[in-house]
Short mmCIF file of C-alpha atoms and ligand atoms in Angstrom, two decimals:
data_model
loop_
_atom_site.label_atom_id
_atom_site.label_comp_id
_atom_site.label_asym_id
_atom_site.label_seq_id
_atom_site.Cartn_x
_atom_site.Cartn_y
_atom_site.Cartn_z
CA UNK A 17 0.00 0.00 0.00
CA UNK A 18 1.26 3.45 -0.88
CA UNK A 19 0.61 6.38 1.42
CA UNK A 20 -0.57 9.59 -0.24
CA UNK A 21 2.06 12.33 -0.34
CA UNK A 22 -0.10 14.64 1.80
CA UNK A 23 -0.30 12.04 4.59
CA UNK A 24 3.43 11.32 4.24
CA UNK A 25 4.22 15.00 4.85
CA UNK A 26 2.11 15.04 8.02
CA UNK A 27 3.76 11.85 9.22
CA UNK A 28 7.20 13.33 8.64
CA UNK A 29 6.18 16.33 10.76
CA UNK A 30 5.46 13.84 13.56
CA UNK A 31 9.03 12.54 13.37
CA UNK A 32 8.18 9.47 11.28
CA UNK A 33 10.49 8.32 8.51
CA UNK A 34 8.46 7.12 5.54
CA UNK A 35 10.19 4.41 3.48
CA UNK A 36 8.54 3.73 0.15
CA UNK A 37 8.00 0.29 -1.37
CA UNK A 38 9.92 -1.81 1.13
CA UNK A 39 10.23 -5.55 0.44
CA UNK A 40 9.25 -7.42 3.60
CA UNK A 41 11.12 -10.48 2.32
CA UNK A 42 14.22 -8.48 3.32
CA UNK A 43 12.84 -7.75 6.79
CA UNK A 44 11.80 -11.23 7.87
CA UNK A 45 13.91 -14.20 8.88
CA UNK A 46 11.89 -16.45 6.54
CA UNK A 47 12.77 -14.24 3.57
CA UNK A 48 9.12 -14.22 2.46
CA UNK A 49 6.85 -11.18 2.16
CA UNK A 50 5.50 -8.64 -0.30
CA UNK A 51 5.95 -4.92 -0.73
CA UNK A 52 4.50 -1.93 1.07
CA UNK A 53 5.39 1.44 2.59
CA UNK A 54 7.08 1.34 5.97
CA UNK A 55 6.88 3.92 8.75
CA UNK A 56 9.80 4.15 11.15
CA UNK A 57 8.53 5.51 14.46
CA UNK A 58 11.53 7.48 15.69
CA UNK A 59 9.80 9.52 18.40
CA UNK A 60 7.83 7.39 20.79
CA UNK A 61 5.92 10.39 22.23
CA UNK A 62 4.20 11.08 18.91
CA UNK A 63 2.94 7.50 18.42
CA UNK A 64 -0.62 8.33 19.65
CA UNK A 65 -0.77 11.22 17.11
CA UNK A 66 0.58 8.93 14.38
CA UNK A 67 -2.07 6.32 15.18
CA UNK A 68 -4.84 8.96 15.11
CA UNK A 69 -3.58 10.22 11.76
CA UNK A 70 -3.57 6.68 10.33
CA UNK A 71 -7.14 6.17 11.59
CA UNK A 72 -8.33 9.53 10.17
CA UNK A 73 -6.73 8.79 6.80
CA UNK A 74 -8.07 5.19 6.81
CA UNK A 75 -4.58 3.75 6.37
CA UNK A 76 -4.53 0.10 7.49
CA UNK A 77 -1.35 -0.78 9.34
CA UNK A 78 0.49 -3.57 11.11
CA UNK A 79 3.35 -3.46 13.53
CA UNK A 80 6.46 -5.46 12.67
CA UNK A 81 8.98 -6.27 15.41
CA UNK A 82 12.14 -8.22 14.59
CA UNK A 83 10.33 -10.15 11.83
CA UNK A 84 11.50 -13.51 13.16
CA UNK A 85 8.15 -15.19 13.89
CA UNK A 86 5.95 -14.06 11.03
CA UNK A 87 4.88 -15.40 7.62
CA UNK A 88 3.79 -12.53 5.37
CA UNK A 89 1.78 -12.70 2.12
CA UNK A 90 3.46 -11.94 -1.22
CA UNK A 91 2.73 -9.12 -3.67
CA UNK A 92 1.54 -5.59 -2.99
CA UNK A 93 0.28 -5.63 0.61
CA UNK A 94 -2.93 -3.85 1.66
CA UNK A 95 -1.46 -2.34 4.83
CA UNK A 96 1.60 -0.28 5.76
CA UNK A 97 4.18 -1.48 8.23
CA UNK A 98 5.05 0.31 11.46
CA UNK A 99 8.47 -0.39 12.84
CA UNK A 100 10.61 0.95 15.67
CA UNK A 101 14.13 1.82 14.49
CA UNK A 102 16.91 -0.31 15.98
CA UNK A 103 20.03 1.83 15.52
CA UNK A 104 20.81 2.68 19.16
CA UNK A 105 18.22 1.08 21.43
CA UNK A 106 18.36 2.21 25.04
CA UNK A 107 19.57 -0.27 27.67
CA UNK A 108 20.57 0.55 31.21
CA UNK A 109 20.95 -1.23 34.52
CA UNK A 110 20.18 0.02 38.04
CA UNK A 111 20.79 -2.53 40.78
CA UNK A 112 18.86 -5.65 39.76
CA UNK A 113 16.65 -3.75 37.33
CA UNK A 114 17.29 -3.54 33.58
CA UNK A 115 15.51 -0.91 31.48
CA UNK A 116 15.45 -1.86 27.80
CA UNK A 117 13.82 -0.46 24.65
CA UNK A 118 11.40 -2.73 22.80
CA UNK A 119 13.45 -2.36 19.60
CA UNK A 120 16.59 -3.83 21.22
CA UNK A 121 17.83 -7.21 20.04
CA UNK A 122 16.86 -9.90 22.56
CA UNK A 123 20.25 -11.64 22.56
CA UNK A 124 22.01 -8.25 22.81
CA UNK A 125 19.98 -7.53 25.94
CA UNK A 126 20.97 -10.85 27.54
CA UNK A 127 24.70 -10.19 27.01
CA UNK A 128 24.38 -6.53 28.06
CA UNK A 129 22.79 -7.54 31.38
CA UNK A 130 25.40 -10.29 31.85
CA UNK A 131 28.13 -7.63 31.88
CA UNK A 132 26.41 -6.17 34.96
CA UNK A 133 26.29 -9.62 36.60
CA UNK A 134 22.56 -9.95 35.95
CA UNK A 135 21.49 -13.40 34.75
CA UNK A 136 18.44 -15.64 34.61
CA UNK A 137 17.90 -15.17 30.90
CA UNK A 138 20.66 -17.40 29.54
CA UNK A 139 18.11 -19.66 27.80
CA UNK A 140 16.92 -16.75 25.66
CA UNK A 141 20.34 -16.08 24.17
CA UNK A 142 19.79 -17.62 20.73
CA UNK A 143 16.14 -16.68 20.38
CA UNK A 144 16.13 -14.29 17.42
CA UNK A 145 14.08 -11.11 17.39
CA UNK A 146 13.43 -7.96 19.34
CA UNK A 147 12.72 -7.48 23.03
CA UNK A 148 9.28 -6.12 22.06
CA UNK A 149 8.49 -9.26 20.08
CA UNK A 150 9.72 -11.45 22.93
CA UNK A 151 7.42 -9.61 25.35
CA UNK A 152 4.42 -9.87 23.05
CA UNK A 153 4.65 -13.65 22.72
CA UNK A 154 6.41 -14.42 25.99
CA UNK A 155 9.42 -15.90 24.19
CA UNK A 156 11.11 -18.80 25.91
CA UNK A 157 13.70 -21.51 25.52
CA UNK A 158 15.60 -23.97 27.71
CA UNK A 159 13.40 -23.42 30.73
CA UNK A 160 13.51 -19.61 30.62
CA UNK A 161 10.68 -17.28 29.68
CA UNK A 162 10.87 -13.51 29.62
CA UNK A 163 7.46 -13.01 31.35
CA UNK A 164 8.41 -13.81 34.95
CA UNK A 165 11.19 -11.17 34.85
CA UNK A 166 8.91 -8.35 33.68
CA UNK A 167 8.13 -5.67 36.26
CA UNK A 168 6.82 -2.86 34.03
CA UNK A 169 6.06 -2.36 30.35
CA UNK A 170 5.70 1.02 28.73
CA UNK A 171 3.53 0.62 25.64
CA UNK A 172 1.22 2.32 23.19
CA UNK A 173 -2.15 0.85 24.11
CA UNK A 174 -4.54 0.54 21.24
CA UNK A 175 -7.52 0.31 23.62
CA UNK A 176 -6.94 3.81 25.06
CA UNK A 177 -4.90 5.40 22.26
CA UNK A 178 -2.30 6.45 24.86
CA UNK A 179 1.19 5.58 26.00
CA UNK A 180 0.81 3.82 29.34
CA UNK A 181 2.88 1.87 31.83
CA UNK A 182 1.56 -1.53 32.91
CA UNK A 183 2.76 -3.40 35.97
CA UNK A 184 4.11 -6.88 35.33
CA UNK A 185 1.39 -8.27 37.59
CA UNK A 186 -1.30 -6.76 35.32
CA UNK A 187 -0.01 -8.71 32.30
CA UNK A 188 -0.77 -12.39 31.71
CA UNK A 189 2.19 -14.34 30.42
CA UNK A 190 1.29 -17.85 29.26
CA UNK A 191 3.15 -20.32 27.03
CA UNK A 192 3.90 -18.29 23.86
CA UNK A 193 0.90 -16.06 24.60
CA UNK A 194 0.21 -12.86 26.54
CA UNK A 195 -2.68 -10.55 27.36
CA UNK A 196 -1.32 -7.74 25.13
CA UNK A 197 -3.66 -6.70 22.29
CA UNK A 198 -2.37 -7.27 18.74
CA UNK A 199 -2.29 -3.50 18.13
CA UNK A 200 -0.31 -2.65 21.29
CA UNK A 201 3.25 -1.42 20.66
CA UNK A 202 5.92 -2.38 23.20
CA UNK A 203 8.16 0.62 23.83
CA UNK A 204 10.22 -0.13 26.94
CA UNK A 205 10.43 -2.77 29.60
CA UNK A 206 11.75 -2.91 33.14
CA UNK A 207 13.02 -6.37 34.10
CA UNK A 208 14.15 -7.61 37.47
CA UNK A 209 16.98 -10.11 37.17
CA UNK A 210 18.87 -12.22 39.69
CA UNK A 211 22.51 -11.36 40.44
CA UNK A 212 24.94 -13.93 39.03
CA UNK A 213 28.67 -13.76 38.32
CA UNK A 214 29.47 -12.90 34.69
CA UNK A 215 31.50 -16.08 34.23
CA UNK A 216 28.62 -18.27 35.38
CA UNK A 217 26.22 -16.52 33.02
CA UNK A 218 28.66 -16.98 30.13
CA UNK A 219 28.96 -20.68 30.89
CA UNK A 220 25.14 -20.99 30.82
CA UNK A 221 24.98 -19.08 27.54
CA UNK A 222 27.59 -21.41 26.04
CA UNK A 223 25.60 -24.53 26.99
CA UNK A 224 22.39 -23.12 25.48
CA UNK A 225 24.20 -22.06 22.30
CA UNK A 226 25.64 -25.54 21.89
CA UNK A 227 22.27 -27.24 22.43
CA UNK A 228 20.66 -24.91 19.94
CA UNK A 229 23.40 -25.32 17.32
CA UNK A 230 23.16 -29.10 17.53
CA UNK A 231 19.36 -29.27 17.21
CA UNK A 232 18.17 -26.29 15.15
CA UNK A 233 18.83 -25.14 11.54
CA UNK A 234 20.39 -21.81 12.52
CA UNK A 235 22.06 -21.13 9.18
CA UNK A 236 18.84 -21.40 7.18
CA UNK A 237 15.95 -19.02 6.68
CA UNK A 238 13.17 -19.93 9.12
CA UNK A 239 10.72 -18.46 11.60
CA UNK A 240 11.82 -20.72 14.45
CA UNK A 241 9.22 -23.28 15.45
CA UNK A 242 6.15 -23.19 13.22
CA UNK A 243 3.74 -24.83 15.69
CA UNK A 244 3.29 -24.46 19.43
CA UNK A 245 3.90 -27.64 21.33
CA UNK A 246 0.66 -29.31 22.39
CA UNK A 247 0.31 -29.82 26.14
CA UNK A 248 2.71 -32.52 27.26
CA UNK A 249 3.94 -33.20 23.71
CA UNK A 250 6.43 -32.02 21.13
CA UNK A 251 5.30 -30.93 17.67
CA UNK A 252 8.83 -31.49 16.30
CA UNK A 253 8.96 -35.06 17.60
CA UNK A 254 5.56 -35.97 16.09
CA UNK A 255 6.42 -34.46 12.69
CA UNK A 256 9.75 -36.27 12.75
CA UNK A 257 8.10 -39.60 13.66
CA UNK A 258 5.85 -39.21 10.63
CA UNK A 259 8.96 -39.14 8.44
CA UNK A 260 8.25 -35.62 7.24
CA UNK A 261 11.76 -34.18 7.56
CA UNK A 262 12.76 -32.99 4.09
CA UNK A 263 9.13 -32.91 2.91
CA UNK A 264 8.67 -29.88 0.69
CA UNK A 265 6.25 -27.70 -1.22
CA UNK A 266 8.29 -25.74 -3.76
CA UNK A 267 11.20 -24.21 -1.84
CA UNK A 268 9.46 -24.51 1.54
CA UNK A 269 10.79 -27.54 3.39
CA UNK A 270 10.49 -29.27 6.76
CA UNK A 271 14.01 -28.91 8.18
CA UNK A 272 16.16 -32.03 8.20
CA UNK A 273 17.57 -30.90 11.53
CA UNK A 274 14.46 -29.98 13.54
CA UNK A 275 11.06 -31.00 12.19
CA UNK A 276 9.18 -28.05 13.74
CA UNK A 277 11.34 -25.61 11.76
CA UNK A 278 10.18 -25.04 8.18
CA UNK A 279 12.91 -23.49 6.07
CA UNK A 280 12.98 -21.40 2.92
CA UNK A 281 15.59 -23.18 0.81
CA UNK A 282 15.63 -20.59 -1.96
CA UNK A 283 12.63 -18.77 -3.33
CA UNK A 284 9.77 -20.17 -1.27
CA UNK A 285 6.55 -18.23 -1.67
CA UNK A 286 3.93 -17.44 0.92
CA UNK A 287 1.59 -20.05 -0.61
CA UNK A 288 4.33 -22.71 -0.61
CA UNK A 289 4.89 -22.19 3.11
CA UNK A 290 1.18 -22.01 3.91
CA UNK A 291 0.52 -25.21 1.95
CA UNK A 292 3.35 -26.99 3.75
CA UNK A 293 1.99 -25.88 7.14
CA UNK A 294 -1.48 -27.16 6.16
CA UNK A 295 -0.17 -30.51 4.90
CA UNK A 296 1.87 -31.16 8.04
CA UNK A 297 -1.02 -30.12 10.29
CA UNK A 298 -3.32 -32.57 8.42
CA UNK A 299 -0.82 -35.41 8.74
CA UNK A 300 -0.42 -34.84 12.49
CA UNK A 301 -4.19 -34.65 12.97
CA UNK A 302 -4.71 -37.90 11.02
CA UNK A 303 -1.98 -39.77 12.89
CA UNK A 304 -2.25 -38.37 16.42
CA UNK A 305 -5.74 -36.83 16.53
CA UNK A 306 -4.13 -33.56 17.64
CA UNK A 307 -4.72 -30.13 16.15
CA UNK A 308 -1.43 -28.21 16.04
CA UNK A 309 -1.73 -24.49 16.68
CA UNK A 310 0.50 -22.05 14.78
CA UNK A 311 3.26 -20.37 16.72
CA UNK A 312 4.23 -18.42 13.60
CA UNK A 313 1.99 -15.42 13.00
CA UNK A 314 0.44 -15.41 9.53
CA UNK A 315 -0.33 -12.10 7.82
CA UNK A 316 -2.72 -12.75 4.93
CA UNK A 317 -3.36 -9.99 2.42
N1 EPU B 429 12.65 -33.98 18.48
C1 EPU B 429 12.71 -34.97 17.54
N2 EPU B 429 12.84 -34.61 16.25
C2 EPU B 429 12.90 -33.30 15.85
C3 EPU B 429 12.83 -32.30 16.82
C4 EPU B 429 12.71 -32.66 18.14
O1 EPU B 429 12.63 -36.14 17.85
O2 EPU B 429 13.02 -33.06 14.65
C5 EPU B 429 12.56 -34.38 19.91
C6 EPU B 429 13.86 -34.07 20.67
O3 EPU B 429 14.80 -35.07 20.53
C7 EPU B 429 13.35 -33.90 22.08
C8 EPU B 429 11.92 -33.33 21.87
O4 EPU B 429 11.56 -33.63 20.54
O5 EPU B 429 13.24 -35.13 22.70
C9 EPU B 429 11.87 -31.83 22.12
O6 EPU B 429 12.74 -31.17 21.20
P1 EPU B 429 13.53 -29.83 21.55
O7 EPU B 429 14.32 -29.99 22.79
O8 EPU B 429 14.22 -29.38 20.32
O9 EPU B 429 12.40 -28.82 21.94
P2 EPU B 429 11.08 -28.39 21.21
O10 EPU B 429 9.95 -28.68 22.14
O11 EPU B 429 10.97 -28.94 19.84
C10 EPU B 429 11.07 -26.01 22.23
C11 EPU B 429 10.70 -24.65 21.73
C12 EPU B 429 11.88 -24.00 21.03
C13 EPU B 429 13.04 -23.92 21.98
C14 EPU B 429 13.39 -25.34 22.45
C15 EPU B 429 14.49 -25.36 23.49
C16 EPU B 429 8.34 -24.59 21.14
C17 EPU B 429 7.32 -24.70 20.05
N3 EPU B 429 9.60 -24.77 20.77
O12 EPU B 429 11.29 -26.82 21.09
O13 EPU B 429 11.47 -22.69 20.69
O14 EPU B 429 14.16 -23.35 21.35
O15 EPU B 429 12.23 -25.94 23.07
O16 EPU B 429 13.99 -24.90 24.71
O17 EPU B 429 7.98 -24.35 22.28
C18 EPU B 429 10.44 -21.36 19.01
O18 EPU B 429 9.58 -21.11 19.86
O19 EPU B 429 10.42 -20.87 17.86
C19 EPU B 429 11.49 -22.30 19.37
C20 EPU B 429 12.40 -22.69 18.49
#
């Protein structure tokens, strides 16, 4: 979708950088996605005004975080993308509290806090994406989830149209799911982290990195796990048991390394990936009587 020049001028006055005709295939870890205009929200304070302007001008929009857990339709997209710039995200530590911008890289935050002897997040080290994205979906790995560490979140709340601060206790963090609304924009978070010697944290990080390297296709284009694990089970294990590793639709393929990772081996399209997801879901339902739920977020056009 292309924004009219008149609206673009008003957005620029609000401190927004308007990027024309951006390919979202370049902004997602799957390397799939069509083209649209992108708005970089450089001044958090003006976000409510920006949102009002988009509503007044009837400009549909979606917020893209790190782009690591999303499958986006191909072609010209019917909505613009909102994105927080990542150049110099704020991160600071005071005692056991860490204050981090939503646009910061999740792994970068873990190592930053480690330097101040703050640990507890070692498991999150290799999870790709932004801190904002991790908050939204309560990212987790190797027994760690971000949710329990959250004390405050500053966010643009779609329900009120304002920037607000929520207490950690007012937010529900479940397995890969939270009580945030899809339109909320995570701006900053305050985490409380346990003190731990730097060396110990590094050792923990090393173990997690090794586990991840040996079990996940880190050098291929993917969106991490495609399906959530069903209660008490493992989607990857079931898909593997069905012999579906290497199964493909076009250039979309079930990873040979981890069966819950679907990789783009070249020029996979949105429909290839969607078809593969559907086929695997059908096979698991037929064999195990279980309905797998997407972990990857699908943006249809
Ligand atoms: N397994 C197989 N074959 C496979 C994949 C896994 O047999 O192809 C088996 C493993 O051998 C193991 C079990 O399934 O016995 C569980 O596998 P793994 O330890 O890899 O964990 P997972 O449940 O598949 C979850 C998260 C990952 C996270 C890892 C490590 C979900 C959907 N996935 O995977 O998160 O990195 O644990 O904690 O919860 C993600 O969310 O995108 C993600 C990658």
